mmCIF file of C-alpha atoms and ligand atoms in Angstrom:
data_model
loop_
_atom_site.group_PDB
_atom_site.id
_atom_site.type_symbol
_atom_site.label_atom_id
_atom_site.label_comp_id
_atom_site.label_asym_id
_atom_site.label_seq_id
_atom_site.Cartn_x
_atom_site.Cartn_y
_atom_site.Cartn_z
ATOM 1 C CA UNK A 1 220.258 44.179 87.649
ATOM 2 C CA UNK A 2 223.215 43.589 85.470
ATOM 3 C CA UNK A 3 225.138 46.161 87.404
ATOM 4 C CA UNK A 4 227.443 45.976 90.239
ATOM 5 C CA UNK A 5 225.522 47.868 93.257
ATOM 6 C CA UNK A 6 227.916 47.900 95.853
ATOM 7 C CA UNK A 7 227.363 51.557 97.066
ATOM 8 C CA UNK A 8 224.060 50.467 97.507
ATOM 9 C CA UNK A 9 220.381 51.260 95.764
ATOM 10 C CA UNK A 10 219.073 54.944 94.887
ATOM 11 C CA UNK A 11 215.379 55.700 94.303
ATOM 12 C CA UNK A 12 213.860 58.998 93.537
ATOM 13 C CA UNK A 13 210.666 60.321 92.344
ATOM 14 C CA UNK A 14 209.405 63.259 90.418
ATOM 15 C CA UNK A 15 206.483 64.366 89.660
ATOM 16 C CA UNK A 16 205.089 64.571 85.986
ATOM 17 C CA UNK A 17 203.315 67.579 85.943
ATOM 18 C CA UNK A 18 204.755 70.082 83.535
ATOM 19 C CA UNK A 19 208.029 70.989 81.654
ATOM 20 C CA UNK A 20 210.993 70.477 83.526
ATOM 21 C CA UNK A 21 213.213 73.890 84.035
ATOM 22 C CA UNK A 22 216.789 74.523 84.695
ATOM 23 C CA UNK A 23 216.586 74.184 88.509
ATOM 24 C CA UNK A 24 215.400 70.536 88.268
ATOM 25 C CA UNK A 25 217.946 69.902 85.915
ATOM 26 C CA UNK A 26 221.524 71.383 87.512
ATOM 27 C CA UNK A 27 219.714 70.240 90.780
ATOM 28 C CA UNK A 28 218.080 66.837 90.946
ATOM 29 C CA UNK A 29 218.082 65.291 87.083
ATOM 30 C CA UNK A 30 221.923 65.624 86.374
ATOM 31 C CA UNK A 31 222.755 64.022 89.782
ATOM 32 C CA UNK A 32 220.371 61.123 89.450
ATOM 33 C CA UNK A 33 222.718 60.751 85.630
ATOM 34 C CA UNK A 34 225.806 61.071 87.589
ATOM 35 C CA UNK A 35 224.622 58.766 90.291
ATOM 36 C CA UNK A 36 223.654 55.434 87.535
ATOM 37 C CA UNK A 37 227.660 56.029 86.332
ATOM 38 C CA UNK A 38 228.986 55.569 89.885
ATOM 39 C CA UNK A 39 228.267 51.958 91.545
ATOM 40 C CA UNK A 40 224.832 52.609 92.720
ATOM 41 C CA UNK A 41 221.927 50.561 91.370
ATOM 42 C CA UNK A 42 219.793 53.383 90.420
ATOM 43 C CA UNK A 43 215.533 53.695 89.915
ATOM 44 C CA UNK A 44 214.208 56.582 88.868
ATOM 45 C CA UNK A 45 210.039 56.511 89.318
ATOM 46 C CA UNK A 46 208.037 59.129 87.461
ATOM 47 C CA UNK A 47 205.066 59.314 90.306
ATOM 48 C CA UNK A 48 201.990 59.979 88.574
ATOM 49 C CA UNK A 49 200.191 58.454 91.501
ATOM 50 C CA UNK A 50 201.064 60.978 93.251
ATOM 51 C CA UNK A 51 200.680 63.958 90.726
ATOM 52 C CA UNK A 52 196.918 63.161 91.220
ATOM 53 C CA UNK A 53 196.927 64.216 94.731
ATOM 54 C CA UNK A 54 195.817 67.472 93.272
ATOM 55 C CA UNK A 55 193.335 67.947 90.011
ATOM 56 C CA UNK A 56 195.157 67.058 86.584
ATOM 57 C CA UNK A 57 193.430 66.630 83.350
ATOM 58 C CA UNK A 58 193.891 63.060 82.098
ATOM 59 C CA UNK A 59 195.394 63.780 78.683
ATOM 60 C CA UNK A 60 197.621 66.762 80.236
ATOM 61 C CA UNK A 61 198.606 63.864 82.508
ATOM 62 C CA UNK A 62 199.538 61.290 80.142
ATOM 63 C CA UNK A 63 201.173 64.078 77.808
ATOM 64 C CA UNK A 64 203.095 65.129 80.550
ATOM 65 C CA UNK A 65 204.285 61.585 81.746
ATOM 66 C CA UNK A 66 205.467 61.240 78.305
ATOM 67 C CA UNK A 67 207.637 64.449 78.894
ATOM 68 C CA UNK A 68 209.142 63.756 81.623
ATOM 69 C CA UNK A 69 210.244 60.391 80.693
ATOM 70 C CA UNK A 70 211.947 62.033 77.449
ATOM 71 C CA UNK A 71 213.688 64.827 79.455
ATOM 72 C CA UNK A 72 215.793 62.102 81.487
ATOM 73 C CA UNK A 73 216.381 59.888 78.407
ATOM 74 C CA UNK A 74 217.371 63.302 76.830
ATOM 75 C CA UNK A 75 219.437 64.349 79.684
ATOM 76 C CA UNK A 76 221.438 61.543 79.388
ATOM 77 C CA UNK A 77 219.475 58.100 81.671
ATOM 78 C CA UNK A 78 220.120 55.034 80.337
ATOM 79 C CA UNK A 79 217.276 53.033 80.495
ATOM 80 C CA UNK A 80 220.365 49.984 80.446
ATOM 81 C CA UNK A 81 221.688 51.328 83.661
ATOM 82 C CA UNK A 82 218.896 52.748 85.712
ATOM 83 C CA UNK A 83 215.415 51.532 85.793
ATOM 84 C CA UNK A 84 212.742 54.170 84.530
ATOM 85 C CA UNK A 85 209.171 53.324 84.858
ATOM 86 C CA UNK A 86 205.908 54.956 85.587
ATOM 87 C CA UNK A 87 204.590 54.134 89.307
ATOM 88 C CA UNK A 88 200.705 53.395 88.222
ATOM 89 C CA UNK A 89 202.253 50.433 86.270
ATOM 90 C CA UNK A 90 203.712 48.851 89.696
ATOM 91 C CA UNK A 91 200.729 47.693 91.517
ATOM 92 C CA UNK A 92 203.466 46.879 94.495
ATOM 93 C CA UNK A 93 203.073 51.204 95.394
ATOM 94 C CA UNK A 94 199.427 50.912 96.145
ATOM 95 C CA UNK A 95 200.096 47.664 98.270
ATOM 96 C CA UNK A 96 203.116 48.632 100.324
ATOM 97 C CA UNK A 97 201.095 52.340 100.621
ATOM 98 C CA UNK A 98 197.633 50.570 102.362
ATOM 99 C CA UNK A 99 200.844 48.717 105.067
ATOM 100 C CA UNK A 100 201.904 52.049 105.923
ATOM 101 C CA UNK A 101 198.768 53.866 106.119
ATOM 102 C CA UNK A 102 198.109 51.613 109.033
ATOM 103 C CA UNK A 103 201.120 51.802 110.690
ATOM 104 C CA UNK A 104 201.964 55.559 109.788
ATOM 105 C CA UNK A 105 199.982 57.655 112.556
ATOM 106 C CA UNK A 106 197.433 60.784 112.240
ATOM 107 C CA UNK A 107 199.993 63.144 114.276
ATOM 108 C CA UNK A 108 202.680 62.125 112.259
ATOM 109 C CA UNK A 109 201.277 63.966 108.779
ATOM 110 C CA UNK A 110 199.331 65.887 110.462
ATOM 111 C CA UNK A 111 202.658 67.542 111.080
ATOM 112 C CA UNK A 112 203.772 67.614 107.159
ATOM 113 C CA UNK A 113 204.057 71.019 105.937
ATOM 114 C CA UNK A 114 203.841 70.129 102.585
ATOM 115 C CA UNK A 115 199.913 69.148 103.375
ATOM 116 C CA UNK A 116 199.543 72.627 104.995
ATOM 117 C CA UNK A 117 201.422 74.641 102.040
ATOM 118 C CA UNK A 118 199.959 72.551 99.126
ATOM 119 C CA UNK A 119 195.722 72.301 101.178
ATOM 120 C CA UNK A 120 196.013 75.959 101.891
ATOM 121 C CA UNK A 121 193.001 77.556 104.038
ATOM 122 C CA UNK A 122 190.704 74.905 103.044
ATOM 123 C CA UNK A 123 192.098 71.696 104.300
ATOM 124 C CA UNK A 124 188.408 70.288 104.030
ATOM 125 C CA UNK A 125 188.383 70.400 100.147
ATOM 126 C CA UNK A 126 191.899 68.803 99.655
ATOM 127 C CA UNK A 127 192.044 64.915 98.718
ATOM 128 C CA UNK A 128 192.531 62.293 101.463
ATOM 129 C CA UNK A 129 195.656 61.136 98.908
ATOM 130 C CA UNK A 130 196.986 64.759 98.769
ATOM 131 C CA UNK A 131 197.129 63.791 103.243
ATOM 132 C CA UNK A 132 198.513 60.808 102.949
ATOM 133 C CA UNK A 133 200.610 61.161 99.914
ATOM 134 C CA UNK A 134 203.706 61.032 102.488
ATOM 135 C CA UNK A 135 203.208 57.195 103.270
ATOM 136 C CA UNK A 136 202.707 56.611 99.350
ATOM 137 C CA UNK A 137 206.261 58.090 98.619
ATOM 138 C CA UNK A 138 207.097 55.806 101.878
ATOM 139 C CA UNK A 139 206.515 52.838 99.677
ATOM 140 C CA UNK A 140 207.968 54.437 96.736
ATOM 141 C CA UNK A 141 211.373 54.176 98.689
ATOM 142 C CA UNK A 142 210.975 51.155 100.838
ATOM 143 C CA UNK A 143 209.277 48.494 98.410
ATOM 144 C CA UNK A 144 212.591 48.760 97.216
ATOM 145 C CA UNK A 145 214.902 48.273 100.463
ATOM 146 C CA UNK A 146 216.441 51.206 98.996
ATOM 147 C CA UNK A 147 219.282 52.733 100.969
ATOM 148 C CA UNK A 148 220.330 56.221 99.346
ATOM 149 C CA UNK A 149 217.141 58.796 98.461
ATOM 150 C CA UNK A 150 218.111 62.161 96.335
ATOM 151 C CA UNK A 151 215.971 64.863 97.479
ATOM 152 C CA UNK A 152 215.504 68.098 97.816
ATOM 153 C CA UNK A 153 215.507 70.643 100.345
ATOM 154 C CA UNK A 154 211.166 70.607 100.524
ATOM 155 C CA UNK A 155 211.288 66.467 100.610
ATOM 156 C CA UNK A 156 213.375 66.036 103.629
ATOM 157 C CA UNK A 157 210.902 65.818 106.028
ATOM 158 C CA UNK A 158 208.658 63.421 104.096
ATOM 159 C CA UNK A 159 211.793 61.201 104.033
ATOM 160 C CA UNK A 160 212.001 61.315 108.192
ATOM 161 C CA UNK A 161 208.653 60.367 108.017
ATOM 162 C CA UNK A 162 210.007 56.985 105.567
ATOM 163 C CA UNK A 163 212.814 56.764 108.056
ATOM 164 C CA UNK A 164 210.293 56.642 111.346
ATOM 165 C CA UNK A 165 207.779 54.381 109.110
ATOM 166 C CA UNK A 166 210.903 51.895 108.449
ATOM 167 C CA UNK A 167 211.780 52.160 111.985
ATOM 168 C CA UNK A 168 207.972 51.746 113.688
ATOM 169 C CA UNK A 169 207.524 49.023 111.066
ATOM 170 C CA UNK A 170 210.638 47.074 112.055
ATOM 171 C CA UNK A 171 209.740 47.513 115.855
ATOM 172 C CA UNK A 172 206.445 46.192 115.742
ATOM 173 C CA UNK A 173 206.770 43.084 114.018
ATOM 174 C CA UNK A 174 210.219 42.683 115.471
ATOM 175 C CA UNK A 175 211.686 42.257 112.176
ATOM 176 C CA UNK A 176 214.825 44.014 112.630
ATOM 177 C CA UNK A 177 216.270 45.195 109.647
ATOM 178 C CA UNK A 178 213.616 44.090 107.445
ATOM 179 C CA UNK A 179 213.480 47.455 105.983
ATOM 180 C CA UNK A 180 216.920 49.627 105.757
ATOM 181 C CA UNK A 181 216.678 53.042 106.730
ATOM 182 C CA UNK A 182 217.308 55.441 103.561
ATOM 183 C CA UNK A 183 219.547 58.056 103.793
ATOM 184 C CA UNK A 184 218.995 61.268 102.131
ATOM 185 C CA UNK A 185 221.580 62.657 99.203
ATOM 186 C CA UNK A 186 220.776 66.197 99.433
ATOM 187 C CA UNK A 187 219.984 67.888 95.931
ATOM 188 C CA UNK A 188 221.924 70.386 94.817
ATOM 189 C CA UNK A 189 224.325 71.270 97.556
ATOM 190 C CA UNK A 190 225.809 74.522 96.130
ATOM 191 C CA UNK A 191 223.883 74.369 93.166
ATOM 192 C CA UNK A 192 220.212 75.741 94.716
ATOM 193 C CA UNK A 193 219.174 77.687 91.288
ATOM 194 C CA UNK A 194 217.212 80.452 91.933
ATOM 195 C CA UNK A 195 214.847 82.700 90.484
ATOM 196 C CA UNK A 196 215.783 84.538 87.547
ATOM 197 C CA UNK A 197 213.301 87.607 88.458
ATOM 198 C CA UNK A 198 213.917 87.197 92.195
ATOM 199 C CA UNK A 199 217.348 85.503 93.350
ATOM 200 C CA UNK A 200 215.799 84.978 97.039
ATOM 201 C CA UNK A 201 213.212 82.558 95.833
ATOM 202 C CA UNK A 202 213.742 78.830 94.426
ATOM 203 C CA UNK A 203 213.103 78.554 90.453
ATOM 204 C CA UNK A 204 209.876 76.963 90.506
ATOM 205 C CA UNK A 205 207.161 75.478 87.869
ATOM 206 C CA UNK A 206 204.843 76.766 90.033
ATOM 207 C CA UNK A 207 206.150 80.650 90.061
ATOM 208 C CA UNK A 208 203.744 82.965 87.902
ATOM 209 C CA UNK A 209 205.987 84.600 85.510
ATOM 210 C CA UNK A 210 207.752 82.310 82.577
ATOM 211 C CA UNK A 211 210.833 85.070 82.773
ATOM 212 C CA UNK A 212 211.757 83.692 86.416
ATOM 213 C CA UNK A 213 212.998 79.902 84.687
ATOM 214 C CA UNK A 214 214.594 78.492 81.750
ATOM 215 C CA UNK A 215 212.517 75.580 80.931
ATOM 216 C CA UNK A 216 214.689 72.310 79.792
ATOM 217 C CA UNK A 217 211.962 72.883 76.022
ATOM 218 C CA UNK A 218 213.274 76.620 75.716
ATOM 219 C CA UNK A 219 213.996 77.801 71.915
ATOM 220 C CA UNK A 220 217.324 79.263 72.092
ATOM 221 C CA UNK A 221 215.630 82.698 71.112
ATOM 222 C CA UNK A 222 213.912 82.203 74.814
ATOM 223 C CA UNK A 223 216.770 81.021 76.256
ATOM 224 C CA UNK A 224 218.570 84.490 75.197
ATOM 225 C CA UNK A 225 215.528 86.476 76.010
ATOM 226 C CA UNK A 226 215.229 85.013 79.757
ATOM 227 C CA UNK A 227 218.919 85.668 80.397
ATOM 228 C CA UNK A 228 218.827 89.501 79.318
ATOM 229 C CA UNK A 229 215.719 90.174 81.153
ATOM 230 C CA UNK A 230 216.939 88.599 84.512
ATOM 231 C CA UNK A 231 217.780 90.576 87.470
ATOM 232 C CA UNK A 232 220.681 92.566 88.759
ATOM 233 C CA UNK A 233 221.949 94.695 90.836
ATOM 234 C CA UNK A 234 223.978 97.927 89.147
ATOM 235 C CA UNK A 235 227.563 96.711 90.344
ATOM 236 C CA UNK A 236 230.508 94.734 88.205
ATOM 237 C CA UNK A 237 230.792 90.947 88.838
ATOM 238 C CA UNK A 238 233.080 91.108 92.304
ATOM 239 C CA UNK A 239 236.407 89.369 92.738
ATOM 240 C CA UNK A 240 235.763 86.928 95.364
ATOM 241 C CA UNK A 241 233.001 84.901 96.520
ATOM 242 C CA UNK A 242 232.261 86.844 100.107
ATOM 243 C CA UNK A 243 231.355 89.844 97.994
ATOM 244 C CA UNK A 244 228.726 87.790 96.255
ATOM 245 C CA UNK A 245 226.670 88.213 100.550
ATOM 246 C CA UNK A 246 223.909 90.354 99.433
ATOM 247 C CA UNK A 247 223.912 90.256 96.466
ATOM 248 C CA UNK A 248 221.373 87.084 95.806
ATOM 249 C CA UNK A 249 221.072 87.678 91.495
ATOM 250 C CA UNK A 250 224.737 87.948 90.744
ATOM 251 C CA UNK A 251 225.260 84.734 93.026
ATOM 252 C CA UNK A 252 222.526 83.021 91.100
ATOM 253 C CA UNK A 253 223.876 83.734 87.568
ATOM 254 C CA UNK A 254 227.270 83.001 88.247
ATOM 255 C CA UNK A 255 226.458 79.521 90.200
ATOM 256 C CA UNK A 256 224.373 78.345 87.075
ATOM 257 C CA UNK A 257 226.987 79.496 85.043
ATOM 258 C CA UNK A 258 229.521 76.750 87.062
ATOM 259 C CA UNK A 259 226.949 74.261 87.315
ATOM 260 C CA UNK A 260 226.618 74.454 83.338
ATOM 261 C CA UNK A 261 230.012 74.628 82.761
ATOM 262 C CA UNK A 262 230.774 71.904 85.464
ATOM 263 C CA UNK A 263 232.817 73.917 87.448
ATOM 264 C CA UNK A 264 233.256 76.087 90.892
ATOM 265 C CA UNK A 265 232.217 78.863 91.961
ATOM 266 C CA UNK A 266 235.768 80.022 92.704
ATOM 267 C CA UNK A 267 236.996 79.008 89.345
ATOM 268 C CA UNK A 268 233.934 80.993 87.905
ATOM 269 C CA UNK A 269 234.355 84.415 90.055
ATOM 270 C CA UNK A 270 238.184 84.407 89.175
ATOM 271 C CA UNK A 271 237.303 84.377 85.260
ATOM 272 C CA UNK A 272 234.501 86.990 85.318
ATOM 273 C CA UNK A 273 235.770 89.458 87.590
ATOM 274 C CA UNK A 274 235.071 93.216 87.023
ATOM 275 C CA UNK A 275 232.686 92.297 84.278
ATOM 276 C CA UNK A 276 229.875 93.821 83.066
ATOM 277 C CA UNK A 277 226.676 92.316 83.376
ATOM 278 C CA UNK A 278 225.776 92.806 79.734
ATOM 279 C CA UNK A 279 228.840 90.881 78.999
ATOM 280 C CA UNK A 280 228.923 88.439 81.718
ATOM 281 C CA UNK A 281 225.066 87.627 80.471
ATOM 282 C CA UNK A 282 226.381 87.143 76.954
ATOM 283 C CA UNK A 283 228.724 84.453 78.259
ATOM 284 C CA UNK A 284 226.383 82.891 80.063
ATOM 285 C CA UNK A 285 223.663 82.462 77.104
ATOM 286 C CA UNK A 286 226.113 81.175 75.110
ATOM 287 C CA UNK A 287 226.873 78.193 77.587
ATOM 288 C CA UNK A 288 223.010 77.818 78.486
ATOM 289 C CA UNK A 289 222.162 77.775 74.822
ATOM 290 C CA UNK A 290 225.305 75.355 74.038
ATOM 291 C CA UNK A 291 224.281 73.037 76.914
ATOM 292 C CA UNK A 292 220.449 73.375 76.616
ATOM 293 C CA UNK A 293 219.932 73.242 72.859
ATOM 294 C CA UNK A 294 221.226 69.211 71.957
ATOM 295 C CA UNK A 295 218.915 68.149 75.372
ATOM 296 C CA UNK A 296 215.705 70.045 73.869
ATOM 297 C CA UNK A 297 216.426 68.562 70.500
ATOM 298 C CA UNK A 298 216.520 65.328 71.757
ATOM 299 C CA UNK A 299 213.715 65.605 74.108
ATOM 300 C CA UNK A 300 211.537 66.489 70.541
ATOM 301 C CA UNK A 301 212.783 63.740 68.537
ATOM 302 C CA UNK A 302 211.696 61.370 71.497
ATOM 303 C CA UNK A 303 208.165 62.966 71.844
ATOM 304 C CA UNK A 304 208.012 61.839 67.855
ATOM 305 C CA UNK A 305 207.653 58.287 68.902
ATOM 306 C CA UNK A 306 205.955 57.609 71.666
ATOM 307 C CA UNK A 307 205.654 54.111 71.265
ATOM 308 C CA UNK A 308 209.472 53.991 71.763
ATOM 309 C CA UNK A 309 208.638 56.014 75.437
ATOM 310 C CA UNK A 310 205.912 53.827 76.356
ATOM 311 C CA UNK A 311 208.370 50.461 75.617
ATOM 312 C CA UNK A 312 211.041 52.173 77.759
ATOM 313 C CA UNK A 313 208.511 52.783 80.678
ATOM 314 C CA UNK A 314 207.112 48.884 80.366
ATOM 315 C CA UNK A 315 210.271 47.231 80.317
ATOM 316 C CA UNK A 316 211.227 49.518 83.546
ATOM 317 C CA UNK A 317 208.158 48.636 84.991
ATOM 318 C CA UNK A 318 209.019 44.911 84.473
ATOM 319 C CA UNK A 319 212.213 45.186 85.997
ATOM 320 C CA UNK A 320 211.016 47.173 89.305
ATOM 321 C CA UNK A 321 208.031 44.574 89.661
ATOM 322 C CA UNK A 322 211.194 41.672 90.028
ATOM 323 C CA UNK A 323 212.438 43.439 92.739
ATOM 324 C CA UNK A 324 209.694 44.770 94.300
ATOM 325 C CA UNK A 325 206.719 42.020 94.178
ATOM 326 C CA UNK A 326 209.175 39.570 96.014
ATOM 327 C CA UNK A 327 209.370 42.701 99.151
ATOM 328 C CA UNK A 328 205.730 43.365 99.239
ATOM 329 C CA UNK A 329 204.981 39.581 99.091
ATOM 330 C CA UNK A 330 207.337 39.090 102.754
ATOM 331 C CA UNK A 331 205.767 42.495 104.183
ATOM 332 C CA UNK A 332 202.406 40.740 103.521
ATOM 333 C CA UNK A 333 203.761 37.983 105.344
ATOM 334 C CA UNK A 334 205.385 39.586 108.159
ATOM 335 C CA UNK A 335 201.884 41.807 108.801
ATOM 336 C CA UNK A 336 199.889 38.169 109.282
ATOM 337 C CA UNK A 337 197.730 38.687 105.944
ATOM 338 C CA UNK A 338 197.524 35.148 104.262
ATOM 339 C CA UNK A 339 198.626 34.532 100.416
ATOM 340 C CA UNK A 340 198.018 32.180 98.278
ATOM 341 C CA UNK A 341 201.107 33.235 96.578
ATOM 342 C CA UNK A 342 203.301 30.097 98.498
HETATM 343 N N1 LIG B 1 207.443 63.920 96.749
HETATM 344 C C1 LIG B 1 208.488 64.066 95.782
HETATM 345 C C2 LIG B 1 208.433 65.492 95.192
HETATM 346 O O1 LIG B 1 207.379 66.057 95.048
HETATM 347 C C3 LIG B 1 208.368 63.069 94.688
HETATM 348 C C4 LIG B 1 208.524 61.663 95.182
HETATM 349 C C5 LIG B 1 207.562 60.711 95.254
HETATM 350 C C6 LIG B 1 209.729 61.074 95.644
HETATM 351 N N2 LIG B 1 208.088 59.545 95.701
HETATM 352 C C7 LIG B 1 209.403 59.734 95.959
HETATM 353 C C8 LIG B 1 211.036 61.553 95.826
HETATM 354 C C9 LIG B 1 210.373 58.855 96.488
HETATM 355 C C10 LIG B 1 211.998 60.670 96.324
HETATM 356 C C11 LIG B 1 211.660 59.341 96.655
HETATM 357 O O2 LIG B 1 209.452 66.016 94.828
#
């Protein structure tokens, strides 16, 4: 790494499964930006290993690999700064993943919620990698040593479990601080983006209706379309932020309005008070359209050569092999298994 690190080393994963929307964005993809321009040594993983957890079809897969990897280019990663690779090309996952499925115990997921939400009633049918897809996102973090982990709210406990993995690991090969425990950067703190049809629930890929998020590939037609049909509540925009309690939509528009405009909340509330929602929402497409627009053009001009995505992701993958084959190769080591590597 070419780059000073001496905050120390961020990793963070997302999963390539579908178009990126607004809350990822203001949330998790603009910090990770703002993160590789501060002194951290920053590697961003798109974790298809674990997208297949669950049933995708291979060429929405690959398609949507491809996507994601042009939305942070697009939003502004520099593949100069930050190392940006695909996790399937790193064998050193898989490796470090088998280490801690043996030293990662049955009680321990069997107390992930995630499992439970994402297995539903029928925990028989789900995928033995969809169980233990906690001690693959493990590796993720440690075959790294990384110290600092940017996730949200729903990933917190799956980073204790990294944290008590680290720890257990340590212990019982009395290797102390072999691997560092992570700390968590918490997402989006004051920037949770909510529903646009609901503002008590998260924006979500997952939600049915298309009106409830801005996707980051929205026309600026959509864009416009989204913002008019969101919810409200049949009062004027309030002049300070306690009168915002209860009232979950006009909180939600005006905090993506100062996440857009890279501002506060106070700031925000002071220049839209006793406003109209009709003209408050004007506003507000304006800036989303203004922001939005240059990050979905360039997201299409990259999808028109994906040759130049695929280079990005195997020179990435290069670079996060040198540091992580040397890691795996002394947890190997340290566990007792003999290589021929030395
Ligand atoms: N589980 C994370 C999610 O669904 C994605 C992820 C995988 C991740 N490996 C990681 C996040 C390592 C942070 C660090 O959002």
């Amino acid at each position: 790494m070419n780059k000073k690190s001496h905050k120390g080393r961020v990793f963070s994963g997302v999963q390539p499964t579908g178009d990126l929307h607004l809350g990822n964005y203001l949330g998790a993809v603009k910090q990770f930006v703002d993160l590789q321009n501060q002194a951290y040594e920053t590697i961003y993983c798109l974790v298809d290993l674990h997208a297949i957890t669950v049933w995708q079809d291979p060429k929405a897969l690959r398609k949507a690999t491809r996507e994601l990897a042009a939305t942070f280019l697009a939003c502004g990663l520099n593949p100069e700064q930050s190392i940006l690779f695909n996790q399937s090309q790193v064998a050193s996952h898989t490796e470090m993943g088998w280490l801690f499925n043996c030293v990662a115990r049955m009680g321990w997921l069997n107390r992930m919620t995630q499992f439970k939400d994402k297995a539903g009633k029928n925990k028989e049918n789900a995928s033995v990698g969809l169980f233990s897809y906690p001690t693959l996102m493990a590796a993720d973090i440690l075959t790294y040593h990384a110290t600092h982990v940017p996730v949200g709210d729903d990933q917190k406990q799956h980073l204790e479990l990294t944290r008590d993995i680290a720890i257990k690991f340590n212990n019982d090969f009395t290797q102390y601080g072999f691997f560092p425990i992570p700390e968590p950067i918490i997402q989006g703190a004051g920037t949770r983006i909510m529903s646009l049809r609901d503002g008590t629930k998260k924006m979500s890929k997952s939600d049915t209706s298309e009106f409830s998020r801005i996707s980051l590939t929205d026309s600026a037609e959509a864009i416009a379309k989204k913002i008019q049909k969101a919810k409200t509540d049949p009062l004027n925009l309030p002049d300070n932020i306690q009168a915002l309690e209860g009232r979950p939509e006009a909180k939600n528009l005006l905090n993506i309005y100062a996440a857009l405009k890279n501002t506060s909340l106070n700031k925000v509330v002071e220049e839209t008070k006793g406003t109209s929602f009709r003209n408050f929402k004007s506003k507000l497409t304006d800036l989303a359209v203004e922001t939005l627009s240059p990050i979905s053009n360039e997201i299409n001009n990259l999808l028109n050569d994906t040759n130049h995505i695929d280079t990005v992701l195997r020179i990435g993958s290069e670079k996060a092999k040198n540091i992580a084959t040397p890691i795996v190769e002394s947890a190997y080591e340290i566990v007792g298994l003999l290589s021929t590597k030395k």
